[in-house]
mmCIF file of C-alpha atoms in Angstrom:
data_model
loop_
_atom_site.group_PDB
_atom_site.id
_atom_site.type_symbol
_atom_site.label_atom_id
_atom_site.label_comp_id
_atom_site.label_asym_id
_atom_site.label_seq_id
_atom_site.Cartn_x
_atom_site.Cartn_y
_atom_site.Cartn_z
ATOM 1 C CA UNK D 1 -0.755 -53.109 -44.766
ATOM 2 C CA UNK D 2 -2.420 -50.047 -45.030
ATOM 3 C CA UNK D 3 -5.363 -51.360 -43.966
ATOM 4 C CA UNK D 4 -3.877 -52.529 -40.823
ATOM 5 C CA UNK D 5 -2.753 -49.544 -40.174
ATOM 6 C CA UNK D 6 -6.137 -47.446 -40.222
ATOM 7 C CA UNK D 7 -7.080 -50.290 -38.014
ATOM 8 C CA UNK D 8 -4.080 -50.108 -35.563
ATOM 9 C CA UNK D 9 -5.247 -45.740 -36.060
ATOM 10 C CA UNK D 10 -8.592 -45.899 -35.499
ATOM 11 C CA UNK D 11 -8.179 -48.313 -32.295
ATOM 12 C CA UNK D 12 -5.310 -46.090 -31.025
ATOM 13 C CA UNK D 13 -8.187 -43.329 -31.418
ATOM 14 C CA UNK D 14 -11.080 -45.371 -29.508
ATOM 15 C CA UNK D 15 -8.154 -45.657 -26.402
ATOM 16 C CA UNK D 16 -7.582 -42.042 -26.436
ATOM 17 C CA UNK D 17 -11.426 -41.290 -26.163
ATOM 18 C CA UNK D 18 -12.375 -44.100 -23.492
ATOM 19 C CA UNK D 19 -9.089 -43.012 -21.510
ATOM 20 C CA UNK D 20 -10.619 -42.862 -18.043
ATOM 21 C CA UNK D 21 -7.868 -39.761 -17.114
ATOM 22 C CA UNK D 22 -9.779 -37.597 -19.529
ATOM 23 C CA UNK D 23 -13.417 -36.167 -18.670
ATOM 24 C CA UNK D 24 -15.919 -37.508 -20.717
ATOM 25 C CA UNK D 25 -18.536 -34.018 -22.368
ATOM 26 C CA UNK D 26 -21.241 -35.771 -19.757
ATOM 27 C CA UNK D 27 -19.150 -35.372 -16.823
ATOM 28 C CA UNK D 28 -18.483 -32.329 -17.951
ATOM 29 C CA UNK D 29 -22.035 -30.990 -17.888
ATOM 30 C CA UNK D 30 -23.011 -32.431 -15.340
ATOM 31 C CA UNK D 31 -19.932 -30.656 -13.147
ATOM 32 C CA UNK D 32 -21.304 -27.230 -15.095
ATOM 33 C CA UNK D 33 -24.625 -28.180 -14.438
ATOM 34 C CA UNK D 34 -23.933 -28.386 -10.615
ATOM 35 C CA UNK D 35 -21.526 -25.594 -10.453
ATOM 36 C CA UNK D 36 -24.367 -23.327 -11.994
ATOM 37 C CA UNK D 37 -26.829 -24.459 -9.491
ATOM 38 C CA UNK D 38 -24.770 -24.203 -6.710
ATOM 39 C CA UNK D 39 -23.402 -20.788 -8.389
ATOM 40 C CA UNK D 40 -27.072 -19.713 -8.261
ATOM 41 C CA UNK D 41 -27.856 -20.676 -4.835
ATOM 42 C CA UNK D 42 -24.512 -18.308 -3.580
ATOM 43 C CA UNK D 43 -26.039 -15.505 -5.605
ATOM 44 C CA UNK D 44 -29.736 -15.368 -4.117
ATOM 45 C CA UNK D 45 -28.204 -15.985 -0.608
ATOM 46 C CA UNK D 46 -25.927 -12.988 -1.113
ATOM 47 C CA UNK D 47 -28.445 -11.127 -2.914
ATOM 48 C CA UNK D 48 -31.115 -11.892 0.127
ATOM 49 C CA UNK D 49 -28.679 -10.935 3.123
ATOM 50 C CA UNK D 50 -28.260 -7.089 0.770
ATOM 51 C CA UNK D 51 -32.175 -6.377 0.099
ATOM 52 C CA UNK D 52 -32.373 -4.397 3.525
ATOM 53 C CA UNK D 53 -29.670 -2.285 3.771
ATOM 54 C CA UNK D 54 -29.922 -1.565 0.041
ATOM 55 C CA UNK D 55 -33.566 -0.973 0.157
ATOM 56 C CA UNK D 56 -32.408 1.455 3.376
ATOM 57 C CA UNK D 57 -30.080 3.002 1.222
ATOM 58 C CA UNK D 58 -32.426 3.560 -1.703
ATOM 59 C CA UNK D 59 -35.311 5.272 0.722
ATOM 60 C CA UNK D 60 -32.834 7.489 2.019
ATOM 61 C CA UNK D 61 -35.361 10.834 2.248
ATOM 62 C CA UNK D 62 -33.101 13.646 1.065
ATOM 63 C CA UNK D 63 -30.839 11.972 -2.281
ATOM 64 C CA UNK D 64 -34.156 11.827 -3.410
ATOM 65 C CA UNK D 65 -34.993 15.142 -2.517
ATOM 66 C CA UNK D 66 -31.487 16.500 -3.781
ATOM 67 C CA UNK D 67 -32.132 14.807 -7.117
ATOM 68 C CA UNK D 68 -35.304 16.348 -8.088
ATOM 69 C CA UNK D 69 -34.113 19.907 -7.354
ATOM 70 C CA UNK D 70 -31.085 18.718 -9.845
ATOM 71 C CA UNK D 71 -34.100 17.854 -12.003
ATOM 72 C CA UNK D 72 -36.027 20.616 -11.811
ATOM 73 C CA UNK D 73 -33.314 23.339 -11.718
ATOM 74 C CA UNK D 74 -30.935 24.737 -14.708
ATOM 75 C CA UNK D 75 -29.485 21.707 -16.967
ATOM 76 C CA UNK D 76 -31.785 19.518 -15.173
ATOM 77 C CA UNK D 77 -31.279 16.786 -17.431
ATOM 78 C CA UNK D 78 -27.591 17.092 -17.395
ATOM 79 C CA UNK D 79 -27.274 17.218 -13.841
ATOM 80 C CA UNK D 80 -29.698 14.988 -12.814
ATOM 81 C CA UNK D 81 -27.479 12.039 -15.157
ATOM 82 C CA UNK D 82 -24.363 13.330 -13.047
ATOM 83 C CA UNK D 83 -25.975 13.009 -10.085
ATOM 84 C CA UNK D 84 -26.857 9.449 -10.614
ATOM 85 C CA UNK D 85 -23.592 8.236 -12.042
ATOM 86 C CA UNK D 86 -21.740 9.985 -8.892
ATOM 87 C CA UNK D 87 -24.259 8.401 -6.305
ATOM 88 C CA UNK D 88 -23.674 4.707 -8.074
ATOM 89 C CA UNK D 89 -19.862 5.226 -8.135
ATOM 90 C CA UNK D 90 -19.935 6.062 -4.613
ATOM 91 C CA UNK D 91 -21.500 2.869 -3.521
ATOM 92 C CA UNK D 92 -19.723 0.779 -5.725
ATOM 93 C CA UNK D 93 -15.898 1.997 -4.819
ATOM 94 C CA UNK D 94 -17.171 1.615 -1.146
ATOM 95 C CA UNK D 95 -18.784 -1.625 -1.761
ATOM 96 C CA UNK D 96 -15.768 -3.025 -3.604
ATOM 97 C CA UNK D 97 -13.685 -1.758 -0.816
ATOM 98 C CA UNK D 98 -15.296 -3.765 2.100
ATOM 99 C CA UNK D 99 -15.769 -6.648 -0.182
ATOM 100 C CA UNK D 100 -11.506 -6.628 -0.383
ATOM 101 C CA UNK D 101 -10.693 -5.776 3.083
ATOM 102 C CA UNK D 102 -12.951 -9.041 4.216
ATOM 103 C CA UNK D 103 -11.919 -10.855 1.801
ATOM 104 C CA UNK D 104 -11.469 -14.019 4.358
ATOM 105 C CA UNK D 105 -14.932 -13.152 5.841
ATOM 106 C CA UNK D 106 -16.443 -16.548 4.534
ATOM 107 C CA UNK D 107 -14.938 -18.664 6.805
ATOM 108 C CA UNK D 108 -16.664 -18.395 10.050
ATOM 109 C CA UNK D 109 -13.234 -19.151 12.284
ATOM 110 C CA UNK D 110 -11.249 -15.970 10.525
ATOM 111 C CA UNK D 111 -9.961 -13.247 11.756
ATOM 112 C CA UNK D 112 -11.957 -11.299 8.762
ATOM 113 C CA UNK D 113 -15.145 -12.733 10.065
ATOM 114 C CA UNK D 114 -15.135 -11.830 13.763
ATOM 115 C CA UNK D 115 -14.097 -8.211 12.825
ATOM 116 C CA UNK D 116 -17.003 -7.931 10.361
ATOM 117 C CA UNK D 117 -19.581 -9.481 13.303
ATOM 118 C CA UNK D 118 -17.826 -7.361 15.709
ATOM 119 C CA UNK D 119 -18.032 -4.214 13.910
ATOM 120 C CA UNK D 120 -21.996 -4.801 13.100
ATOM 121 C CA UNK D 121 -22.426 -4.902 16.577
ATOM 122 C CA UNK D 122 -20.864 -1.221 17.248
ATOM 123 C CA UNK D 123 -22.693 -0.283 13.877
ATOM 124 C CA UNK D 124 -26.067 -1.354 14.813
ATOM 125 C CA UNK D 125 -26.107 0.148 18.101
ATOM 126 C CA UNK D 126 -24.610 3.400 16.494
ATOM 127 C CA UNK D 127 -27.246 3.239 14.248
ATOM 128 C CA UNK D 128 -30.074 2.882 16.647
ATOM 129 C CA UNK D 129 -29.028 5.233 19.018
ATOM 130 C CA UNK D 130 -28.424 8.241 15.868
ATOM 131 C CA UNK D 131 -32.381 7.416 15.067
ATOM 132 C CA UNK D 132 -32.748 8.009 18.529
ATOM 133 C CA UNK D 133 -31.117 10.998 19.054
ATOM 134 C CA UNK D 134 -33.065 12.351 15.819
ATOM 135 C CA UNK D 135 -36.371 11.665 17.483
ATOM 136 C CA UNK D 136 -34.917 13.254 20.554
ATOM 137 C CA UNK D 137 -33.734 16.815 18.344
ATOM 138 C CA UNK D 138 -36.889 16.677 16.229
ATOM 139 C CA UNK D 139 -38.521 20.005 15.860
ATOM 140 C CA UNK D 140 -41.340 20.497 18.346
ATOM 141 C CA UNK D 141 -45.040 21.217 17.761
ATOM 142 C CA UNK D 142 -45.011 25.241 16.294
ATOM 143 C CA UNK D 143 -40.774 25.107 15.153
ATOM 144 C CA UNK D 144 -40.086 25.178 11.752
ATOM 145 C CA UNK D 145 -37.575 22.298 10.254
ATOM 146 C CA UNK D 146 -34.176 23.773 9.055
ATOM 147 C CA UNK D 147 -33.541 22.337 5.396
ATOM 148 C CA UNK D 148 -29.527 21.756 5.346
ATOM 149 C CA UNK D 149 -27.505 23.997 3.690
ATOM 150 C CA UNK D 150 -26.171 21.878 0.471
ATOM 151 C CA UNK D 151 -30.096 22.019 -0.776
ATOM 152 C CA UNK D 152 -30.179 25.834 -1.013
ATOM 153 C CA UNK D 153 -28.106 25.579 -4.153
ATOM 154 C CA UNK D 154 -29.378 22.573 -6.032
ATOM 155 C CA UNK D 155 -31.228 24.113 -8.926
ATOM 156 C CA UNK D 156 -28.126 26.210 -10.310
ATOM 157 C CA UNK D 157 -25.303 23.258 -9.522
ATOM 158 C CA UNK D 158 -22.679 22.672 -11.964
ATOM 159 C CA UNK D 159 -21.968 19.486 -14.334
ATOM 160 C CA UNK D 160 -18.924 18.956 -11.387
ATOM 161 C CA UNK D 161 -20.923 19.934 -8.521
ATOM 162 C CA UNK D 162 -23.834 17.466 -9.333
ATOM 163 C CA UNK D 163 -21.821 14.429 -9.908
ATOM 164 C CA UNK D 164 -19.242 15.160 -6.774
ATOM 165 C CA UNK D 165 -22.847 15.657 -4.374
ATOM 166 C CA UNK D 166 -23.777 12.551 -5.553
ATOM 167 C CA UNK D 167 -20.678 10.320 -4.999
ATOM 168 C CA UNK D 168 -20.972 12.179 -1.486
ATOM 169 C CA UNK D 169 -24.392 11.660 -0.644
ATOM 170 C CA UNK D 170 -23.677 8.060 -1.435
ATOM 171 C CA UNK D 171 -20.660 7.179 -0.504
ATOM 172 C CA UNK D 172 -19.270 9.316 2.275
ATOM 173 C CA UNK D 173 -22.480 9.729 4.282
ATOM 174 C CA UNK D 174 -22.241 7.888 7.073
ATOM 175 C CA UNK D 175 -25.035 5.954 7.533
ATOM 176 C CA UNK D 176 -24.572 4.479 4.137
ATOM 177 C CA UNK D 177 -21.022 3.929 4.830
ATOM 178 C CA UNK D 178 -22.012 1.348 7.531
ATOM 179 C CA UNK D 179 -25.269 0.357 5.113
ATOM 180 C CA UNK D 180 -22.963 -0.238 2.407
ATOM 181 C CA UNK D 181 -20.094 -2.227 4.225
ATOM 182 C CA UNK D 182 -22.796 -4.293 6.315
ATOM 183 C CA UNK D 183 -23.735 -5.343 3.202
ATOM 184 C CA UNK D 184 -20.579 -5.834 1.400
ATOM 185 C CA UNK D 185 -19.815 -8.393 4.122
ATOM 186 C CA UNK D 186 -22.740 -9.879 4.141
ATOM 187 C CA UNK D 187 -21.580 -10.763 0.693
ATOM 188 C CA UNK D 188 -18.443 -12.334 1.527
ATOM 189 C CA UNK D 189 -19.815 -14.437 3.980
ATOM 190 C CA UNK D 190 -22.473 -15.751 1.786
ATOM 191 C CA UNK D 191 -19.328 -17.393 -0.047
ATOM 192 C CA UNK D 192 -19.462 -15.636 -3.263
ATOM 193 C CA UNK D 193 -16.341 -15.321 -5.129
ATOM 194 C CA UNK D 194 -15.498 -14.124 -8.848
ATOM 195 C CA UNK D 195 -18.951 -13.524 -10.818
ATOM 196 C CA UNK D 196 -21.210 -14.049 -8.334
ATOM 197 C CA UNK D 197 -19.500 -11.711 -6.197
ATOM 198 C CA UNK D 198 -19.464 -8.688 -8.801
ATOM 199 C CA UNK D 199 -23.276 -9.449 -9.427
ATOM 200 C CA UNK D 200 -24.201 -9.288 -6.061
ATOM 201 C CA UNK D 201 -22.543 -6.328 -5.455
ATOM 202 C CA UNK D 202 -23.821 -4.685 -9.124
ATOM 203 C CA UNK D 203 -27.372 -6.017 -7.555
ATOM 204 C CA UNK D 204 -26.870 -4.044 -4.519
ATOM 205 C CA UNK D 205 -25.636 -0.753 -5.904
ATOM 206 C CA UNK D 206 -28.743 -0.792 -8.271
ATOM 207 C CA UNK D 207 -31.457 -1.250 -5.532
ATOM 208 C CA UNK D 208 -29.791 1.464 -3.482
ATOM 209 C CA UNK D 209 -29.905 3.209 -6.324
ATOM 210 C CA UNK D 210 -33.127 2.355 -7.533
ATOM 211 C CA UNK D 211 -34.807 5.826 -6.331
ATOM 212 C CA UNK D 212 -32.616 8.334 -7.884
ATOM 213 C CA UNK D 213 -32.216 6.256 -11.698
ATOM 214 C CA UNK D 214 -36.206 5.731 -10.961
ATOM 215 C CA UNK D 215 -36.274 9.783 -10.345
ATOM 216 C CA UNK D 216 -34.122 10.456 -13.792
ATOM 217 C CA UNK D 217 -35.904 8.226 -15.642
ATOM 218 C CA UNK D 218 -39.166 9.666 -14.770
ATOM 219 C CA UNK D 219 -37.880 12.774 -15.696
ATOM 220 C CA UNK D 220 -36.426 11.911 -18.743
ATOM 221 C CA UNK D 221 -39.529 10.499 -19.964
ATOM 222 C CA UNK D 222 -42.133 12.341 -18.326
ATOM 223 C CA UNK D 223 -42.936 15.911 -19.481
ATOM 224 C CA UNK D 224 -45.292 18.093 -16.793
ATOM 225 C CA UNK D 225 -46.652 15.831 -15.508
ATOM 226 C CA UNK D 226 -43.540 13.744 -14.579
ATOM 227 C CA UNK D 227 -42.185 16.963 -13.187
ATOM 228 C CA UNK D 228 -45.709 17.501 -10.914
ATOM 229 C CA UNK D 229 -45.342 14.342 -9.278
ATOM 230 C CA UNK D 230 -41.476 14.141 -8.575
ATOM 231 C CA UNK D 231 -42.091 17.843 -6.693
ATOM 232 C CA UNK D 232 -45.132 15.821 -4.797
ATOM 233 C CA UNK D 233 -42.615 13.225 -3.930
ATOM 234 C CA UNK D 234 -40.149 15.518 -2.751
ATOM 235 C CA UNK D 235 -42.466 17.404 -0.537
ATOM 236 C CA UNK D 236 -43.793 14.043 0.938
ATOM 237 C CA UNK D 237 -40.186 13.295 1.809
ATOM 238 C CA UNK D 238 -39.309 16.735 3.292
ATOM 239 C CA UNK D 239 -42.457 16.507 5.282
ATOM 240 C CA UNK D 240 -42.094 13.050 6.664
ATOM 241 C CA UNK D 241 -38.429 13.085 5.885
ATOM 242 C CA UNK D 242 -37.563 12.891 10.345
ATOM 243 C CA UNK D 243 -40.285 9.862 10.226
ATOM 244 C CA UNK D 244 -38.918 7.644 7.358
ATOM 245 C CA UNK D 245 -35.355 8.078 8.604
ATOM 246 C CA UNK D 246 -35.438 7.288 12.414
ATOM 247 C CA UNK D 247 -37.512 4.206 10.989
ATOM 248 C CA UNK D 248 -35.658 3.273 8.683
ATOM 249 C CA UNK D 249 -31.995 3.630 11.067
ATOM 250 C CA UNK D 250 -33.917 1.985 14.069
ATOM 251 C CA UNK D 251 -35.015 -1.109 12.438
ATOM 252 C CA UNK D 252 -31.846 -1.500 10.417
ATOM 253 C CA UNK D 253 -29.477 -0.775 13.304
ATOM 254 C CA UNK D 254 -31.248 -3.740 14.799
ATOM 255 C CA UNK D 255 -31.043 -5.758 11.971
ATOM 256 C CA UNK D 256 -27.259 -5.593 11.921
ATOM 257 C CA UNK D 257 -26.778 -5.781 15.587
ATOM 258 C CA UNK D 258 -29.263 -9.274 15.696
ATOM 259 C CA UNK D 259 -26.586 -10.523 12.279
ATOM 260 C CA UNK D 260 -23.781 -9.519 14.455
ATOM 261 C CA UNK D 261 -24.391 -10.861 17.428
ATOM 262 C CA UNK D 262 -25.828 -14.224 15.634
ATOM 263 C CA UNK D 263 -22.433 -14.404 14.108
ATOM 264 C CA UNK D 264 -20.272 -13.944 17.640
ATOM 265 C CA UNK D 265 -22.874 -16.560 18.801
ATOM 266 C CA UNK D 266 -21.437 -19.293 16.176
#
């Protein structure tokens, strides 16, 4: 009797396992296995509509500038750290901002989606024409180049002063403020959600910040020899600093205004 009833058990058992309502471990893996790969194909896509505004961001003449006087003023080291963590928080809180407001961005027919193309079209025109009205103002054979004001004090900033510059620098300049939400939709339309929308966005604020953690770093590690060539930087980009930024808003302002209008076009 008891026999029969391990039997009546251990067939009651096999039913549960081969019930067809419940997913067998291989379906299961192979549903992971897709999701990943599909998972990873969102990320890169995301990731590879980003790379130029954040590499715009991240050769941005004077943060770099700004963060090597940090560096080579009083509490360099100090400072320089605050710098950096203001200049990433900056991006992020205005990166995770866009990426809310256009939420509904990946679906080509919303409302969130025409705004976004709509308002790259304004942006990269604004863009263009500000490089263009920078070559226009540039200094003229013979005039010296103002520096702007905020740099006269760099080398003796506070703790507060260092981090606050570089949450501004980052976050409420303007050109990265359309940069940074260009990208942010970009994002969103690449149909990332959950994880793969946090790491494109942590991807992003790293390679726009790549320049200033590269400049701390250096720094940090470097003794007089770091510090030589960080001051040989900076003087390359205060020299050429008119050059590198009408480039770089020229080309990007028509980068955004081609996505834009690409995406009225659809």
């Amino acid at each position: 009797m008891a026999k029969s009833a391990g039997h009546a058990g251990d067939a009651e058992g096999r039913a549960v396992r081969s019930d067809p309502a419940r997913p067998s471990k291989g379906t299961s893996r192979c549903f992971a296995q897709a999701w990943s790969s599909e998972g990873k194909q969102v990320l890169i896509q995301a990731i590879g509509a980003v790379l130029p505004a954040a590499l715009a961001v991240a050769l941005s003449p004077f943060p770099l500038i700004g963060v090597v006087l940090i560096l080579t003023g009083r509490h360099g080291r100090r400072n320089g750290l605050l710098f950096a963590a203001g200049w990433i928080t900056g991006l992020g809180i205005v990166a995770t901002l866009v990426v809310v407001v256009f939420g509904g961005a990946d679906d080509p027919d919303s409302t969130s989606s025409a705004i976004a193309d709509w308002g790259r079209v304004f942006a990269g025109v604004a863009l263009i024409v500000l490089g263009a009205r920078k070559w226009w103002k540039r200094p003229r054979a013979g005039d010296e180049a103002e520096a702007p004001r905020w740099m006269a004090s760099l080398g003796g900033a506070t703790a507060g002063r260092a981090l606050l510059l570089g949450a501004l620098l980052s976050g409420a300049n303007p050109k990265n403020l359309v940069l940074t939400a260009s990208a942010a939709a970009s994002i969103v339309e690449a149909g990332a959600h959950d994880v793969d929308l946090a790491l494109a966005v942590i991807a992003f604020v790293l390679i726009g910040s790549c320049t200033v953690l590269g400049s701390v770093v250096i720094h940090l590690s470097g003794g007089q020899r770091a510090a030589s060539f960080l001051d040989s930087i900076s003087q390359f980009m205060v020299t050429n600093s008119l050059v590198i930024t009408v480039i770089v808003l020229v080309l990007l302002g028509a980068n955004i205004l081609g996505d834009g209008l690409t995406g009225l076009g659809r």
